[in-house]
Amino acid sequence: MPVAVPQSYQFSHVPETKENLDWAELPTIDLAEYNTSPEANAALAQTLIEVIRTKGFFYVINYGISQSAVDRQFSLGKQFYQLPLEEKLKYEPDLDSGDYNGYRPAGRRLLSGGLKDKTEVWNMATNDGRITQPLPDLLKENKDEIEGFAQNLHDKVLDPLLHLIALALELPPDFFTRTHQWNTHDESHLRYMKYTKFTPPEIEQLADGLWSRGHTDLGTITLLFRQPVAALQIRDHVTGDWKWARPLDGSLTVNTCDALSFLTGGYIKSTVHRVSLPPADQRHVDRLGLLYFARPQNDLPLATVASPVLQREGYTQNEFEKGGHKVPTMGEFTTLKQKWQQTKGQSWDNSHGKEIVPGFTGQYY
């Protein structure tokens, strides 16, 4: 039985910024239109692939998960970060070796101006549909509920998006969902993430004003729940300009990632994004994130798929294949990129440009 958690269904987000920011104009995919007819799916698939190729980031609405269930997860995340540091450190994995399930403490990366980061991460992966890693009592007592929430994201959001992408690429409808099955071991995971506010002197020291420099995610699709604290910025595919991601009620913010780029020979790009200091009227609060990172099964080779669309458009080889390199599996790539991202004491500058795997270099923007 789940235990009572304070504010579990009345989680209160902070007020939105009143500053006039340069907001990105992101399209919206309405899943209420999904599976209403074959014609509706075909039309939605074409809309989605155009959105992905031109923007990379988009909103999803009407995804069938209640706001109370979402707020429950935000509340559990908030309660987790209120645990004593010594309790959270019991669940720290071997981060330097590329492990990531469990707790990553703040202070491992050097930001601009020599300031240590103040970002904490808690990752929960499922193995054959169950969370098997050690959990603190707060989360252990609510494990069934957390697993159910993650499975709903998989079934109600990820599967429809993957189905539509397969249709747009003229592949069998289950082409991508077969490699992202809930009961197959992969590295998909739910994340609670906390960006602790900087003090005014720390903000002065933070030369570039960034919590995180521009980067790409390593899986297929990332789902980010609405966060009223403005901080996420998106780099336009065409112009390279940075825009703020506007919070949209009842939405998920979605972006495409490295594995999907590899599998489509670069036809779908891995989208670049960063995390900035919030606007001045929100810098007095911490930012709590709730995310789901989707990844295909560990043994899947990240080779370009045989899509009629990709063949017609000339996207038949990814960076590994073009260079004559061994194509890594999803599991191999995950470990190597996590190791590159997580090595203690790294700065953005001294990790930028390092080879992660032959054919692929780590980049910060």
Short mmCIF file of C-alpha atoms in Angstrom, two decimals:
data_model
loop_
_atom_site.label_atom_id
_atom_site.label_comp_id
_atom_site.label_asym_id
_atom_site.label_seq_id
_atom_site.Cartn_x
_atom_site.Cartn_y
_atom_site.Cartn_z
CA MET A 1 0.00 0.00 0.00
CA PRO A 2 1.33 3.48 -0.79
CA VAL A 3 1.99 5.56 2.30
CA ALA A 4 0.59 9.03 2.79
CA VAL A 5 2.91 11.74 1.53
CA PRO A 6 2.27 15.37 2.49
CA GLN A 7 0.79 17.46 -0.33
CA SER A 8 0.66 14.38 -2.53
CA TYR A 9 -2.38 15.54 -4.48
CA GLN A 10 -2.12 19.26 -3.77
CA PHE A 11 1.42 19.86 -4.95
CA SER A 12 1.89 23.58 -5.36
CA HIS A 13 4.06 24.88 -8.18
CA VAL A 14 5.62 28.32 -7.93
CA PRO A 15 4.10 31.27 -9.84
CA GLU A 16 5.17 31.66 -13.44
CA THR A 17 7.57 34.39 -14.48
CA LYS A 18 6.21 37.79 -15.41
CA GLU A 19 9.26 38.62 -17.51
CA ASN A 20 8.92 39.03 -21.27
CA LEU A 21 11.14 36.18 -22.47
CA ASP A 22 11.95 35.15 -26.04
CA TRP A 23 9.71 32.08 -26.06
CA ALA A 24 10.05 29.29 -28.62
CA GLU A 25 7.02 28.66 -30.81
CA LEU A 26 6.56 24.93 -30.35
CA PRO A 27 3.88 22.85 -32.09
CA THR A 28 1.45 20.63 -30.19
CA ILE A 29 0.60 16.98 -30.82
CA ASP A 30 -2.87 16.11 -29.50
CA LEU A 31 -3.07 12.42 -28.62
CA ALA A 32 -6.86 12.67 -28.44
CA GLU A 33 -6.65 12.35 -32.23
CA TYR A 34 -4.57 9.13 -32.03
CA ASN A 35 -6.20 5.83 -33.06
CA THR A 36 -9.52 7.45 -33.92
CA SER A 37 -9.14 6.06 -37.46
CA PRO A 38 -6.37 4.87 -39.81
CA GLU A 39 -6.70 8.15 -41.70
CA ALA A 40 -6.28 10.15 -38.48
CA ASN A 41 -3.16 8.18 -37.59
CA ALA A 42 -1.70 8.76 -41.06
CA ALA A 43 -2.33 12.50 -40.83
CA LEU A 44 -0.99 12.72 -37.28
CA ALA A 45 2.12 10.74 -38.29
CA GLN A 46 2.90 13.26 -41.04
CA THR A 47 2.35 16.17 -38.68
CA LEU A 48 4.60 14.56 -36.06
CA ILE A 49 7.50 13.79 -38.42
CA GLU A 50 7.43 17.35 -39.76
CA VAL A 51 7.40 18.74 -36.20
CA ILE A 52 10.29 16.49 -35.20
CA ARG A 53 12.39 17.37 -38.24
CA THR A 54 11.83 21.13 -38.09
CA LYS A 55 11.72 21.74 -34.33
CA GLY A 56 12.78 18.59 -32.48
CA PHE A 57 10.87 19.85 -29.44
CA PHE A 58 7.09 19.80 -29.20
CA TYR A 59 4.24 19.59 -26.72
CA VAL A 60 2.01 16.57 -26.21
CA ILE A 61 -1.47 17.04 -24.73
CA ASN A 62 -4.36 14.72 -23.83
CA TYR A 63 -2.02 11.89 -22.93
CA GLY A 64 -4.37 10.19 -20.49
CA ILE A 65 -2.57 10.72 -17.17
CA SER A 66 -4.27 12.84 -14.52
CA GLN A 67 -2.69 15.98 -13.08
CA SER A 68 -3.14 14.50 -9.60
CA ALA A 69 -0.97 11.52 -10.59
CA VAL A 70 1.66 13.90 -11.97
CA ASP A 71 1.57 16.04 -8.82
CA ARG A 72 1.93 12.90 -6.73
CA GLN A 73 5.27 12.20 -8.45
CA PHE A 74 6.41 15.79 -7.99
CA SER A 75 5.56 15.45 -4.31
CA LEU A 76 7.49 12.20 -3.96
CA GLY A 77 10.45 13.90 -5.66
CA LYS A 78 10.24 16.84 -3.28
CA GLN A 79 10.09 14.48 -0.29
CA PHE A 80 13.08 12.52 -1.61
CA TYR A 81 15.25 15.64 -1.81
CA GLN A 82 14.30 16.55 1.74
CA LEU A 83 15.99 13.36 2.98
CA PRO A 84 19.35 13.87 4.76
CA LEU A 85 22.34 13.85 2.39
CA GLU A 86 23.86 10.86 4.20
CA GLU A 87 20.68 8.87 3.49
CA LYS A 88 20.66 9.79 -0.22
CA LEU A 89 24.37 8.96 -0.57
CA LYS A 90 23.60 5.34 0.38
CA TYR A 91 22.14 5.02 -3.12
CA GLU A 92 24.99 6.57 -5.11
CA PRO A 93 26.09 4.25 -7.96
CA ASP A 94 29.55 4.04 -9.54
CA LEU A 95 29.02 7.19 -11.57
CA ASP A 96 32.56 7.37 -12.94
CA SER A 97 32.05 3.95 -14.57
CA GLY A 98 28.86 5.01 -16.33
CA ASP A 99 26.34 3.65 -13.84
CA TYR A 100 23.52 6.10 -13.23
CA ASN A 101 20.56 4.40 -11.52
CA GLY A 102 20.22 5.85 -8.06
CA TYR A 103 21.42 9.17 -6.65
CA ARG A 104 23.88 11.59 -8.22
CA PRO A 105 24.86 14.28 -5.72
CA ALA A 106 25.50 17.91 -6.55
CA GLY A 107 29.00 19.27 -6.94
CA ARG A 108 30.48 16.75 -9.40
CA ARG A 109 30.83 19.17 -12.33
CA LEU A 110 32.57 22.51 -12.53
CA LEU A 111 30.45 25.24 -14.08
CA SER A 112 31.69 28.50 -15.56
CA GLY A 113 33.67 30.67 -13.18
CA GLY A 114 34.84 27.57 -11.33
CA LEU A 115 31.49 27.21 -9.51
CA LYS A 116 30.44 23.68 -8.57
CA ASP A 117 27.07 22.55 -9.85
CA LYS A 118 24.08 22.41 -7.49
CA THR A 119 22.09 19.81 -9.44
CA GLU A 120 20.93 16.54 -7.87
CA VAL A 121 19.56 13.58 -9.84
CA TRP A 122 17.58 10.51 -8.80
CA ASN A 123 17.08 7.88 -11.54
CA MET A 124 14.80 4.83 -11.34
CA ALA A 125 15.05 2.28 -14.17
CA THR A 126 12.81 -0.71 -14.72
CA ASN A 127 14.16 -4.20 -15.33
CA ASP A 128 11.50 -6.32 -17.06
CA GLY A 129 8.86 -3.84 -15.92
CA ARG A 130 9.96 -3.64 -12.27
CA ILE A 131 12.23 -1.31 -10.33
CA THR A 132 14.88 -3.65 -8.90
CA GLN A 133 17.48 -1.16 -7.58
CA PRO A 134 17.73 -0.35 -3.85
CA LEU A 135 15.29 2.36 -2.75
CA PRO A 136 14.92 4.50 0.38
CA ASP A 137 11.84 3.66 2.47
CA LEU A 138 9.89 6.66 1.11
CA LEU A 139 10.08 5.28 -2.43
CA LYS A 140 10.08 1.57 -1.55
CA GLU A 141 6.70 1.97 0.14
CA ASN A 142 5.35 3.63 -3.01
CA LYS A 143 7.18 1.47 -5.56
CA ASP A 144 4.07 -0.05 -7.16
CA GLU A 145 2.61 3.40 -7.73
CA ILE A 146 5.87 4.73 -9.23
CA GLU A 147 6.14 1.70 -11.54
CA GLY A 148 2.54 2.18 -12.61
CA PHE A 149 3.17 5.83 -13.41
CA ALA A 150 6.24 4.96 -15.48
CA GLN A 151 4.34 2.24 -17.32
CA ASN A 152 1.54 4.68 -18.12
CA LEU A 153 4.11 7.00 -19.69
CA HIS A 154 5.43 4.09 -21.72
CA ASP A 155 2.04 2.79 -22.82
CA LYS A 156 0.09 6.04 -23.24
CA VAL A 157 2.76 8.40 -24.56
CA LEU A 158 5.88 6.61 -25.79
CA ASP A 159 4.16 3.79 -27.69
CA PRO A 160 1.82 6.11 -29.64
CA LEU A 161 4.69 8.42 -30.60
CA LEU A 162 6.86 5.48 -31.71
CA HIS A 163 3.95 4.00 -33.67
CA LEU A 164 3.40 7.31 -35.48
CA ILE A 165 7.10 7.70 -36.28
CA ALA A 166 7.13 4.20 -37.78
CA LEU A 167 4.12 5.07 -39.94
CA ALA A 168 5.79 8.29 -41.11
CA LEU A 169 8.91 6.34 -42.11
CA GLU A 170 6.80 3.69 -43.94
CA LEU A 171 7.99 0.98 -41.58
CA PRO A 172 5.86 -1.78 -40.03
CA PRO A 173 3.61 -0.10 -37.42
CA ASP A 174 5.26 -1.94 -34.51
CA PHE A 175 8.82 -1.43 -35.75
CA PHE A 176 9.90 0.85 -32.89
CA THR A 177 7.47 -0.35 -30.22
CA ARG A 178 8.98 -3.86 -30.57
CA THR A 179 12.34 -2.49 -29.44
CA HIS A 180 10.84 -0.53 -26.52
CA GLN A 181 8.71 -3.19 -24.85
CA TRP A 182 7.84 -2.53 -21.22
CA ASN A 183 8.73 -6.07 -20.11
CA THR A 184 12.13 -6.13 -21.85
CA HIS A 185 15.21 -4.90 -20.03
CA ASP A 186 16.43 -1.53 -21.23
CA GLU A 187 17.74 1.71 -19.75
CA SER A 188 14.50 3.72 -19.80
CA HIS A 189 14.00 5.48 -16.49
CA LEU A 190 11.97 7.95 -14.50
CA ARG A 191 13.89 10.87 -13.00
CA TYR A 192 13.37 13.30 -10.16
CA MET A 193 15.81 16.20 -10.64
CA LYS A 194 16.53 19.17 -8.40
CA TYR A 195 18.29 22.39 -9.40
CA THR A 196 19.06 24.18 -6.15
CA LYS A 197 18.95 27.96 -6.38
CA PHE A 198 22.21 29.92 -6.48
CA THR A 199 22.90 32.75 -4.06
CA PRO A 200 23.48 36.27 -5.48
CA PRO A 201 27.28 35.95 -5.08
CA GLU A 202 27.18 32.56 -6.86
CA ILE A 203 25.17 34.08 -9.70
CA GLU A 204 27.85 36.75 -10.06
CA GLN A 205 30.48 33.98 -10.27
CA LEU A 206 28.52 31.97 -12.86
CA ALA A 207 30.00 33.63 -15.91
CA ASP A 208 27.74 32.15 -18.63
CA GLY A 209 24.57 32.03 -16.54
CA LEU A 210 23.99 28.33 -17.25
CA TRP A 211 23.15 25.43 -14.97
CA SER A 212 23.84 23.14 -17.93
CA ARG A 213 25.38 23.90 -21.32
CA GLY A 214 23.74 22.85 -24.56
CA HIS A 215 23.68 19.07 -24.99
CA THR A 216 21.67 16.20 -26.47
CA ASP A 217 20.00 13.29 -24.65
CA LEU A 218 21.24 9.80 -25.44
CA GLY A 219 18.03 7.76 -25.84
CA THR A 220 15.16 7.93 -28.31
CA ILE A 221 12.61 10.31 -26.73
CA THR A 222 12.59 12.40 -23.54
CA LEU A 223 9.35 13.38 -21.79
CA LEU A 224 9.48 16.43 -19.52
CA PHE A 225 6.57 17.42 -17.33
CA ARG A 226 5.52 21.05 -17.21
CA GLN A 227 7.75 23.16 -14.94
CA PRO A 228 6.67 26.75 -14.23
CA VAL A 229 10.24 27.75 -13.32
CA ALA A 230 11.56 28.94 -16.68
CA ALA A 231 15.02 27.54 -17.35
CA LEU A 232 14.89 25.16 -20.34
CA GLN A 233 16.18 26.72 -23.54
CA ILE A 234 16.06 25.14 -27.00
CA ARG A 235 18.44 25.67 -29.92
CA ASP A 236 16.65 26.13 -33.23
CA HIS A 237 17.62 23.47 -35.80
CA VAL A 238 17.93 26.02 -38.60
CA THR A 239 19.09 29.33 -37.10
CA GLY A 240 20.98 28.07 -34.05
CA ASP A 241 19.18 30.69 -31.93
CA TRP A 242 18.31 29.90 -28.33
CA LYS A 243 14.68 30.26 -27.22
CA TRP A 244 12.96 29.68 -23.87
CA ALA A 245 10.53 26.75 -23.57
CA ARG A 246 7.20 28.10 -22.33
CA PRO A 247 5.32 26.12 -19.66
CA LEU A 248 2.04 24.90 -21.16
CA ASP A 249 -0.77 23.67 -18.90
CA GLY A 250 -1.57 19.98 -19.09
CA SER A 251 1.32 19.21 -21.40
CA LEU A 252 4.48 17.20 -21.76
CA THR A 253 7.48 18.81 -23.44
CA VAL A 254 9.05 16.19 -25.72
CA ASN A 255 12.38 16.05 -27.53
CA THR A 256 14.17 13.57 -29.77
CA CYS A 257 17.54 12.11 -28.83
CA ASP A 258 20.76 10.45 -30.03
CA ALA A 259 19.51 6.89 -30.52
CA LEU A 260 16.65 8.01 -32.76
CA SER A 261 19.12 10.05 -34.79
CA PHE A 262 21.41 7.03 -35.22
CA LEU A 263 18.51 4.74 -36.17
CA THR A 264 17.32 7.18 -38.87
CA GLY A 265 20.74 8.07 -40.29
CA GLY A 266 20.35 11.67 -39.08
CA TYR A 267 16.96 12.18 -40.74
CA ILE A 268 15.63 12.83 -37.23
CA LYS A 269 18.07 15.04 -35.36
CA SER A 270 19.00 14.80 -31.70
CA THR A 271 17.83 18.12 -30.32
CA VAL A 272 20.16 20.50 -28.49
CA HIS A 273 18.95 22.12 -25.28
CA ARG A 274 20.39 23.74 -22.17
CA VAL A 275 19.32 24.86 -18.71
CA SER A 276 19.73 28.53 -17.86
CA LEU A 277 19.43 30.46 -14.65
CA PRO A 278 15.74 31.32 -14.29
CA PRO A 279 14.54 34.87 -14.89
CA ALA A 280 15.11 37.27 -12.00
CA ASP A 281 11.63 36.83 -10.48
CA GLN A 282 12.16 33.05 -10.12
CA ARG A 283 15.77 32.85 -8.93
CA HIS A 284 14.74 32.61 -5.28
CA VAL A 285 13.27 29.10 -5.68
CA ASP A 286 14.62 25.62 -6.41
CA ARG A 287 13.56 23.94 -9.66
CA LEU A 288 12.15 20.41 -9.40
CA GLY A 289 12.06 18.26 -12.53
CA LEU A 290 10.05 15.16 -13.40
CA LEU A 291 11.23 13.40 -16.56
CA TYR A 292 11.05 10.08 -18.38
CA PHE A 293 13.94 9.00 -20.62
CA ALA A 294 12.99 6.36 -23.20
CA ARG A 295 15.63 4.02 -24.57
CA PRO A 296 15.38 0.92 -26.73
CA GLN A 297 16.48 -2.49 -25.49
CA ASN A 298 20.15 -2.78 -24.56
CA ASP A 299 21.10 -5.29 -27.24
CA LEU A 300 19.74 -3.23 -30.16
CA PRO A 301 22.51 -2.22 -32.61
CA LEU A 302 22.21 1.50 -33.38
CA ALA A 303 22.32 0.98 -37.16
CA THR A 304 20.28 2.93 -39.71
CA VAL A 305 16.95 1.22 -40.31
CA ALA A 306 15.81 0.15 -43.79
CA SER A 307 13.05 2.70 -44.23
CA PRO A 308 11.72 3.49 -47.72
CA VAL A 309 11.52 7.15 -46.72
CA LEU A 310 15.15 7.24 -45.56
CA GLN A 311 16.29 5.48 -48.73
CA ARG A 312 14.41 7.94 -50.96
CA GLU A 313 15.76 10.93 -49.02
CA GLY A 314 19.35 9.63 -48.92
CA TYR A 315 19.62 9.01 -45.17
CA THR A 316 21.10 5.52 -45.33
CA GLN A 317 24.13 5.73 -43.03
CA ASN A 318 24.72 7.22 -39.60
CA GLU A 319 28.08 8.50 -38.31
CA PHE A 320 29.28 5.03 -37.32
CA GLU A 321 28.48 3.49 -40.69
CA LYS A 322 29.88 6.40 -42.72
CA GLY A 323 33.19 6.12 -40.88
CA GLY A 324 33.39 2.34 -41.15
CA HIS A 325 33.21 1.99 -37.35
CA LYS A 326 31.64 -0.79 -35.34
CA VAL A 327 28.01 0.10 -34.61
CA PRO A 328 27.48 0.10 -30.82
CA THR A 329 24.47 -1.38 -29.12
CA MET A 330 22.19 0.84 -27.08
CA GLY A 331 23.62 -0.58 -23.87
CA GLU A 332 27.22 0.05 -24.94
CA PHE A 333 26.49 3.60 -26.04
CA THR A 334 24.57 4.35 -22.84
CA THR A 335 27.45 3.31 -20.59
CA LEU A 336 30.06 5.23 -22.58
CA LYS A 337 28.08 8.46 -22.86
CA GLN A 338 27.06 8.35 -19.20
CA LYS A 339 30.71 7.91 -18.26
CA TRP A 340 31.62 10.95 -20.38
CA GLN A 341 28.85 13.02 -18.80
CA GLN A 342 29.36 11.99 -15.19
CA THR A 343 33.11 11.81 -14.55
CA LYS A 344 33.76 13.77 -11.37
CA GLY A 345 35.58 17.09 -11.61
CA GLN A 346 34.99 17.61 -15.33
CA SER A 347 34.17 21.04 -16.68
CA TRP A 348 32.16 21.71 -19.83
CA ASP A 349 35.33 22.81 -21.63
CA ASN A 350 37.60 19.87 -20.79
CA SER A 351 34.98 17.25 -21.68
CA HIS A 352 33.86 18.92 -24.93
CA GLY A 353 35.16 17.26 -28.10
CA LYS A 354 36.23 13.98 -26.51
CA GLU A 355 35.53 10.78 -28.41
CA ILE A 356 32.83 8.79 -26.63
CA VAL A 357 32.83 5.86 -29.07
CA PRO A 358 34.62 5.63 -32.44
CA GLY A 359 32.55 7.76 -34.81
CA PHE A 360 30.87 9.89 -32.13
CA THR A 361 32.33 12.85 -30.23
CA GLY A 362 30.80 14.44 -27.14
CA GLN A 363 29.67 18.01 -27.73
CA TYR A 364 28.56 20.90 -25.55
CA TYR A 365 27.07 24.00 -27.12
#
